[in-house]
Amino acid sequence: TTGQVYIQKSQLGGGSPMIRGFSTNRLLITVDGIRMNNAIFRGGNLQNVISIDPFSIENTEVTLGAGSVIYGSDAVGGVMSFYTQKPKLSYTDSLLFKANIILRYASANNENTGHFNINLGYKKWAFLTSASYTDFDDLRMGAHGPSDYLRPEFVLTTNNTDQVIANTNPKEQKYTGYNQLNLMQKVRYQPYKNISFDLGLYYTTTSDIPRYDRLIRYRDNTLRSAEWYYGPQNWFMSNLNITKLSSSS
């Protein structure tokens, strides 16, 4: 919303951030300090950033301008750093228990989203569990959108045979929905005030993510593709951080 980061999005499940016209292998994306992408990624837009669960994010930092000196040559466009929630200790004899539950429905694509996270905090140990599941149905466009995005017909494959079917509601972008599961487990151990151990485990999986702009292309007045999708996309990451504080820092 600041206008500093542009999001290229051509279908449900498509969200590729761009800074100063750079994306993918020229824009570094990190989660808790660990990079999601690297220089071997293609130059075009990729939607791997949607693997990050927005409900698990505590704060985000955006570095505008080249960060090559600190982060490497693939950060010429900028750096987007995402930091997930941290397990909270109790520091008392009582258990620190916190829980959040979120349910959401959206009519534009019949979205159903559920999320919960639980924090268990003791004097030296803390555990944070987070899970989210989202199911998107086909997107329904508004009445004032461009006619190029309408879906007057679609291809249905039955018994290995493609058949063109008329769409009763051209505003409904047939076969654009997908679903996604996000899991996160974090453990914190702090035996002393000046030292702590933090373990993070992250897992995300999606179904096939259709690319809508490819599904509405024609050749000789005939649809060119019956299906075109990314995925299924699976992402797993684990990290272990050891923090030691001195008296002066």
mmCIF file of C-alpha atoms in Angstrom:
data_model
loop_
_atom_site.group_PDB
_atom_site.id
_atom_site.type_symbol
_atom_site.label_atom_id
_atom_site.label_comp_id
_atom_site.label_asym_id
_atom_site.label_seq_id
_atom_site.Cartn_x
_atom_site.Cartn_y
_atom_site.Cartn_z
ATOM 1 C CA THR A 1 0.000 0.000 0.000
ATOM 2 C CA THR A 2 3.005 2.333 0.220
ATOM 3 C CA GLY A 3 3.481 2.236 -3.535
ATOM 4 C CA GLN A 4 7.114 1.183 -3.096
ATOM 5 C CA VAL A 5 6.440 -2.497 -3.851
ATOM 6 C CA TYR A 6 4.393 -3.553 -6.884
ATOM 7 C CA ILE A 7 2.677 -6.946 -6.884
ATOM 8 C CA GLN A 8 2.307 -8.650 -10.262
ATOM 9 C CA LYS A 9 -0.777 -10.837 -10.090
ATOM 10 C CA SER A 10 -2.400 -12.514 -13.077
ATOM 11 C CA GLN A 11 -4.449 -15.221 -11.341
ATOM 12 C CA LEU A 12 -5.446 -16.562 -7.955
ATOM 13 C CA GLY A 13 -2.273 -17.786 -6.295
ATOM 14 C CA GLY A 14 -0.124 -15.428 -8.362
ATOM 15 C CA GLY A 15 1.683 -12.798 -6.337
ATOM 16 C CA SER A 16 5.169 -11.813 -7.442
ATOM 17 C CA PRO A 17 6.613 -8.721 -5.711
ATOM 18 C CA MET A 18 8.641 -6.224 -7.722
ATOM 19 C CA ILE A 19 10.867 -3.385 -6.506
ATOM 20 C CA ARG A 20 12.208 -0.838 -8.993
ATOM 21 C CA GLY A 21 11.201 -3.198 -11.818
ATOM 22 C CA PHE A 22 13.218 -6.114 -10.420
ATOM 23 C CA SER A 23 11.782 -9.442 -9.314
ATOM 24 C CA THR A 24 12.611 -13.103 -8.757
ATOM 25 C CA ASN A 25 16.388 -13.532 -9.221
ATOM 26 C CA ARG A 26 17.064 -9.810 -8.732
ATOM 27 C CA LEU A 27 14.958 -9.372 -5.597
ATOM 28 C CA LEU A 28 15.914 -11.252 -2.445
ATOM 29 C CA ILE A 29 13.153 -12.684 -0.234
ATOM 30 C CA THR A 30 14.074 -14.012 3.212
ATOM 31 C CA VAL A 31 12.110 -15.708 6.001
ATOM 32 C CA ASP A 32 13.647 -15.385 9.458
ATOM 33 C CA GLY A 33 16.942 -14.530 7.793
ATOM 34 C CA ILE A 34 16.944 -17.539 5.437
ATOM 35 C CA ARG A 35 16.628 -16.854 1.714
ATOM 36 C CA MET A 36 13.681 -18.307 -0.212
ATOM 37 C CA ASN A 37 15.129 -17.621 -3.664
ATOM 38 C CA ASN A 38 18.558 -17.366 -5.236
ATOM 39 C CA ALA A 39 20.350 -16.297 -8.402
ATOM 40 C CA ILE A 40 19.411 -19.429 -10.387
ATOM 41 C CA PHE A 41 15.711 -18.510 -10.332
ATOM 42 C CA ARG A 42 14.388 -17.296 -13.681
ATOM 43 C CA GLY A 43 14.141 -13.575 -14.455
ATOM 44 C CA GLY A 44 10.365 -13.643 -14.951
ATOM 45 C CA ASN A 45 7.790 -13.517 -12.187
ATOM 46 C CA LEU A 46 7.422 -16.445 -9.785
ATOM 47 C CA GLN A 47 4.839 -16.917 -7.064
ATOM 48 C CA ASN A 48 6.932 -18.716 -4.438
ATOM 49 C CA VAL A 49 6.306 -15.871 -1.964
ATOM 50 C CA ILE A 50 2.731 -17.137 -1.422
ATOM 51 C CA SER A 51 4.256 -20.044 0.542
ATOM 52 C CA ILE A 52 4.620 -17.615 3.447
ATOM 53 C CA ASP A 53 1.615 -17.762 5.781
ATOM 54 C CA PRO A 54 0.474 -14.154 6.402
ATOM 55 C CA PHE A 55 -1.094 -15.177 9.721
ATOM 56 C CA SER A 56 2.308 -16.260 11.034
ATOM 57 C CA ILE A 57 4.147 -13.026 10.187
ATOM 58 C CA GLU A 58 5.162 -10.760 13.070
ATOM 59 C CA ASN A 59 6.800 -7.987 11.027
ATOM 60 C CA THR A 60 8.235 -7.290 7.583
ATOM 61 C CA GLU A 61 11.187 -5.181 6.476
ATOM 62 C CA VAL A 62 11.659 -3.876 2.936
ATOM 63 C CA THR A 63 15.091 -2.618 1.882
ATOM 64 C CA LEU A 64 14.706 -0.339 -1.126
ATOM 65 C CA GLY A 65 17.681 -0.107 -3.436
ATOM 66 C CA ALA A 66 20.550 -2.452 -4.093
ATOM 67 C CA GLY A 67 21.556 -4.692 -1.198
ATOM 68 C CA SER A 68 24.301 -6.495 -3.095
ATOM 69 C CA VAL A 69 27.096 -5.466 -0.734
ATOM 70 C CA ILE A 70 25.425 -7.195 2.213
ATOM 71 C CA TYR A 71 23.289 -9.913 0.619
ATOM 72 C CA GLY A 72 24.932 -10.778 -2.712
ATOM 73 C CA SER A 73 24.444 -10.024 -6.389
ATOM 74 C CA ASP A 74 20.867 -11.343 -6.505
ATOM 75 C CA ALA A 75 19.702 -8.486 -4.245
ATOM 76 C CA VAL A 76 20.283 -5.748 -6.809
ATOM 77 C CA GLY A 77 16.599 -4.771 -6.781
ATOM 78 C CA GLY A 78 16.084 -4.823 -3.022
ATOM 79 C CA VAL A 79 15.379 -7.126 -0.101
ATOM 80 C CA MET A 80 12.089 -8.227 1.466
ATOM 81 C CA SER A 81 12.614 -9.738 4.926
ATOM 82 C CA PHE A 82 9.737 -11.568 6.615
ATOM 83 C CA TYR A 83 9.945 -12.419 10.320
ATOM 84 C CA THR A 84 7.571 -14.969 11.804
ATOM 85 C CA GLN A 85 6.121 -14.908 15.298
ATOM 86 C CA LYS A 86 8.383 -15.960 18.147
ATOM 87 C CA PRO A 87 7.493 -18.281 21.039
ATOM 88 C CA LYS A 88 6.987 -16.301 24.232
ATOM 89 C CA LEU A 89 8.428 -17.448 27.562
ATOM 90 C CA SER A 90 6.572 -17.131 30.837
ATOM 91 C CA TYR A 91 9.399 -15.946 33.134
ATOM 92 C CA THR A 92 7.137 -16.936 36.076
ATOM 93 C CA ASP A 93 6.012 -20.148 37.737
ATOM 94 C CA SER A 94 2.719 -19.967 35.849
ATOM 95 C CA LEU A 95 2.150 -21.300 32.348
ATOM 96 C CA LEU A 96 1.810 -18.621 29.675
ATOM 97 C CA PHE A 97 -0.962 -19.782 27.342
ATOM 98 C CA LYS A 98 -2.105 -17.819 24.309
ATOM 99 C CA ALA A 99 -4.315 -18.945 21.449
ATOM 100 C CA ASN A 100 -5.817 -17.322 18.360
ATOM 101 C CA ILE A 101 -8.471 -18.641 15.993
ATOM 102 C CA ILE A 102 -9.429 -16.955 12.718
ATOM 103 C CA LEU A 103 -12.222 -17.946 10.330
ATOM 104 C CA ARG A 104 -12.832 -16.042 7.087
ATOM 105 C CA TYR A 105 -15.216 -16.252 4.153
ATOM 106 C CA ALA A 106 -15.060 -14.183 0.945
ATOM 107 C CA SER A 107 -17.881 -14.165 -1.573
ATOM 108 C CA ALA A 108 -15.812 -13.133 -4.636
ATOM 109 C CA ASN A 109 -14.255 -16.583 -4.863
ATOM 110 C CA ASN A 110 -16.108 -18.516 -2.144
ATOM 111 C CA GLU A 111 -12.927 -18.486 -0.061
ATOM 112 C CA ASN A 112 -12.901 -20.489 3.151
ATOM 113 C CA THR A 113 -9.954 -19.832 5.447
ATOM 114 C CA GLY A 114 -9.195 -21.218 8.875
ATOM 115 C CA HIS A 115 -6.212 -20.465 11.106
ATOM 116 C CA PHE A 116 -5.128 -21.165 14.657
ATOM 117 C CA ASN A 117 -1.965 -20.696 16.687
ATOM 118 C CA ILE A 118 -1.119 -21.764 20.215
ATOM 119 C CA ASN A 119 1.718 -20.518 22.429
ATOM 120 C CA LEU A 120 2.838 -22.471 25.492
ATOM 121 C CA GLY A 121 5.390 -20.612 27.564
ATOM 122 C CA TYR A 122 7.340 -21.879 30.551
ATOM 123 C CA LYS A 123 10.331 -20.398 32.384
ATOM 124 C CA LYS A 124 12.933 -21.830 30.020
ATOM 125 C CA TRP A 125 10.898 -23.460 27.252
ATOM 126 C CA ALA A 126 8.358 -22.019 24.842
ATOM 127 C CA PHE A 127 6.411 -23.659 22.005
ATOM 128 C CA LEU A 128 4.475 -22.025 19.184
ATOM 129 C CA THR A 129 2.293 -24.016 16.800
ATOM 130 C CA SER A 130 0.596 -22.379 13.814
ATOM 131 C CA ALA A 131 -1.616 -23.881 11.100
ATOM 132 C CA SER A 132 -3.628 -22.338 8.271
ATOM 133 C CA TYR A 133 -5.782 -23.814 5.532
ATOM 134 C CA THR A 134 -7.342 -21.881 2.662
ATOM 135 C CA ASP A 135 -9.632 -23.130 -0.077
ATOM 136 C CA PHE A 136 -10.332 -20.826 -3.025
ATOM 137 C CA ASP A 137 -13.108 -21.569 -5.505
ATOM 138 C CA ASP A 138 -13.280 -20.049 -8.990
ATOM 139 C CA LEU A 139 -12.945 -16.256 -9.005
ATOM 140 C CA ARG A 140 -15.950 -14.179 -10.061
ATOM 141 C CA MET A 141 -15.022 -10.878 -11.705
ATOM 142 C CA GLY A 142 -16.959 -7.631 -11.287
ATOM 143 C CA ALA A 143 -19.406 -6.044 -13.691
ATOM 144 C CA HIS A 144 -17.048 -3.281 -14.836
ATOM 145 C CA GLY A 145 -13.986 -5.355 -15.710
ATOM 146 C CA PRO A 146 -12.503 -5.612 -19.222
ATOM 147 C CA SER A 147 -14.240 -8.040 -21.542
ATOM 148 C CA ASP A 148 -10.874 -9.679 -22.338
ATOM 149 C CA TYR A 149 -11.005 -11.424 -18.945
ATOM 150 C CA LEU A 150 -14.451 -12.946 -19.440
ATOM 151 C CA ARG A 151 -14.800 -16.718 -19.648
ATOM 152 C CA PRO A 152 -17.526 -17.423 -22.234
ATOM 153 C CA GLU A 153 -16.395 -21.034 -22.646
ATOM 154 C CA PHE A 154 -13.978 -23.506 -21.185
ATOM 155 C CA VAL A 155 -12.479 -26.895 -21.989
ATOM 156 C CA LEU A 156 -13.594 -29.966 -20.083
ATOM 157 C CA THR A 157 -11.536 -33.147 -20.418
ATOM 158 C CA THR A 158 -13.523 -36.387 -20.191
ATOM 159 C CA ASN A 159 -12.061 -39.822 -21.005
ATOM 160 C CA ASN A 160 -8.938 -38.164 -22.459
ATOM 161 C CA THR A 161 -11.117 -36.125 -24.823
ATOM 162 C CA ASP A 162 -11.298 -32.321 -24.764
ATOM 163 C CA GLN A 163 -14.734 -30.784 -25.105
ATOM 164 C CA VAL A 164 -15.568 -27.073 -25.269
ATOM 165 C CA ILE A 165 -18.401 -26.171 -22.869
ATOM 166 C CA ALA A 166 -20.336 -22.903 -22.873
ATOM 167 C CA ASN A 167 -20.055 -21.042 -19.560
ATOM 168 C CA THR A 168 -23.457 -20.060 -18.161
ATOM 169 C CA ASN A 169 -21.824 -17.180 -16.268
ATOM 170 C CA PRO A 170 -18.924 -15.662 -18.280
ATOM 171 C CA LYS A 171 -17.907 -13.556 -15.258
ATOM 172 C CA GLU A 172 -17.028 -16.735 -13.369
ATOM 173 C CA GLN A 173 -13.426 -17.568 -14.238
ATOM 174 C CA LYS A 174 -13.743 -21.320 -14.466
ATOM 175 C CA TYR A 175 -10.972 -23.490 -13.014
ATOM 176 C CA THR A 176 -8.999 -20.764 -11.247
ATOM 177 C CA GLY A 177 -9.396 -22.021 -7.666
ATOM 178 C CA TYR A 178 -6.828 -23.814 -5.555
ATOM 179 C CA ASN A 179 -6.127 -24.698 -1.909
ATOM 180 C CA GLN A 180 -3.145 -24.260 0.391
ATOM 181 C CA LEU A 181 -1.941 -25.624 3.732
ATOM 182 C CA ASN A 182 0.587 -23.827 5.970
ATOM 183 C CA LEU A 183 2.201 -25.377 9.055
ATOM 184 C CA MET A 184 4.767 -23.870 11.413
ATOM 185 C CA GLN A 185 6.346 -25.169 14.620
ATOM 186 C CA LYS A 186 8.789 -23.135 16.677
ATOM 187 C CA VAL A 187 10.631 -24.055 19.877
ATOM 188 C CA ARG A 188 12.608 -21.708 22.121
ATOM 189 C CA TYR A 189 14.949 -22.769 24.927
ATOM 190 C CA GLN A 190 16.551 -20.150 27.140
ATOM 191 C CA PRO A 191 18.569 -21.740 29.951
ATOM 192 C CA TYR A 192 20.091 -18.383 30.944
ATOM 193 C CA LYS A 193 19.229 -14.764 30.307
ATOM 194 C CA ASN A 194 22.150 -14.242 27.934
ATOM 195 C CA ILE A 195 21.768 -17.315 25.727
ATOM 196 C CA SER A 196 18.863 -18.812 23.793
ATOM 197 C CA PHE A 197 18.233 -21.544 21.227
ATOM 198 C CA ASP A 198 15.477 -21.148 18.615
ATOM 199 C CA LEU A 199 14.295 -23.914 16.276
ATOM 200 C CA GLY A 200 11.865 -23.217 13.435
ATOM 201 C CA LEU A 201 10.113 -25.720 11.148
ATOM 202 C CA TYR A 202 7.976 -24.535 8.223
ATOM 203 C CA TYR A 203 5.943 -26.490 5.680
ATOM 204 C CA THR A 204 3.613 -25.308 2.922
ATOM 205 C CA THR A 205 1.849 -27.240 0.195
ATOM 206 C CA THR A 206 -0.602 -26.183 -2.497
ATOM 207 C CA SER A 207 -2.763 -27.873 -5.064
ATOM 208 C CA ASP A 208 -2.352 -27.106 -8.759
ATOM 209 C CA ILE A 209 -2.550 -23.324 -9.273
ATOM 210 C CA PRO A 210 -4.135 -22.546 -12.673
ATOM 211 C CA ARG A 211 -2.726 -19.687 -14.740
ATOM 212 C CA TYR A 212 -5.824 -17.891 -15.957
ATOM 213 C CA ASP A 213 -4.292 -15.726 -18.686
ATOM 214 C CA ARG A 214 -3.223 -18.921 -20.479
ATOM 215 C CA LEU A 215 -6.680 -20.465 -20.218
ATOM 216 C CA ILE A 216 -8.376 -17.669 -22.197
ATOM 217 C CA ARG A 217 -5.969 -17.562 -25.164
ATOM 218 C CA TYR A 218 -7.376 -18.449 -28.573
ATOM 219 C CA ARG A 219 -5.898 -19.742 -31.819
ATOM 220 C CA ASP A 220 -8.161 -19.696 -34.881
ATOM 221 C CA ASN A 221 -11.166 -18.977 -32.631
ATOM 222 C CA THR A 222 -10.421 -22.076 -30.567
ATOM 223 C CA LEU A 223 -9.108 -22.200 -27.010
ATOM 224 C CA ARG A 224 -5.428 -23.132 -27.051
ATOM 225 C CA SER A 225 -5.187 -24.850 -23.657
ATOM 226 C CA ALA A 226 -7.383 -27.167 -21.631
ATOM 227 C CA GLU A 227 -5.202 -26.687 -18.547
ATOM 228 C CA TRP A 228 -2.171 -24.646 -17.558
ATOM 229 C CA TYR A 229 -0.998 -24.462 -13.979
ATOM 230 C CA TYR A 230 1.829 -24.063 -11.532
ATOM 231 C CA GLY A 231 2.302 -26.585 -8.803
ATOM 232 C CA PRO A 232 1.670 -28.426 -6.768
ATOM 233 C CA GLN A 233 4.100 -26.240 -4.846
ATOM 234 C CA ASN A 234 5.818 -27.659 -1.774
ATOM 235 C CA TRP A 235 8.136 -25.694 0.491
ATOM 236 C CA PHE A 236 9.942 -26.902 3.600
ATOM 237 C CA MET A 237 12.458 -24.989 5.668
ATOM 238 C CA SER A 238 14.122 -25.516 9.024
ATOM 239 C CA ASN A 239 16.547 -23.325 10.906
ATOM 240 C CA LEU A 240 18.327 -23.261 14.242
ATOM 241 C CA ASN A 241 19.487 -19.982 15.776
ATOM 242 C CA ILE A 242 21.793 -19.678 18.790
ATOM 243 C CA THR A 243 21.895 -16.206 20.328
ATOM 244 C CA LYS A 244 24.581 -15.241 22.842
ATOM 245 C CA LEU A 245 24.445 -11.818 24.448
ATOM 246 C CA SER A 246 27.488 -10.178 26.045
ATOM 247 C CA SER A 247 27.472 -7.486 28.702
ATOM 248 C CA SER A 248 28.081 -4.784 26.100
ATOM 249 C CA SER A 249 25.756 -5.860 23.274
#
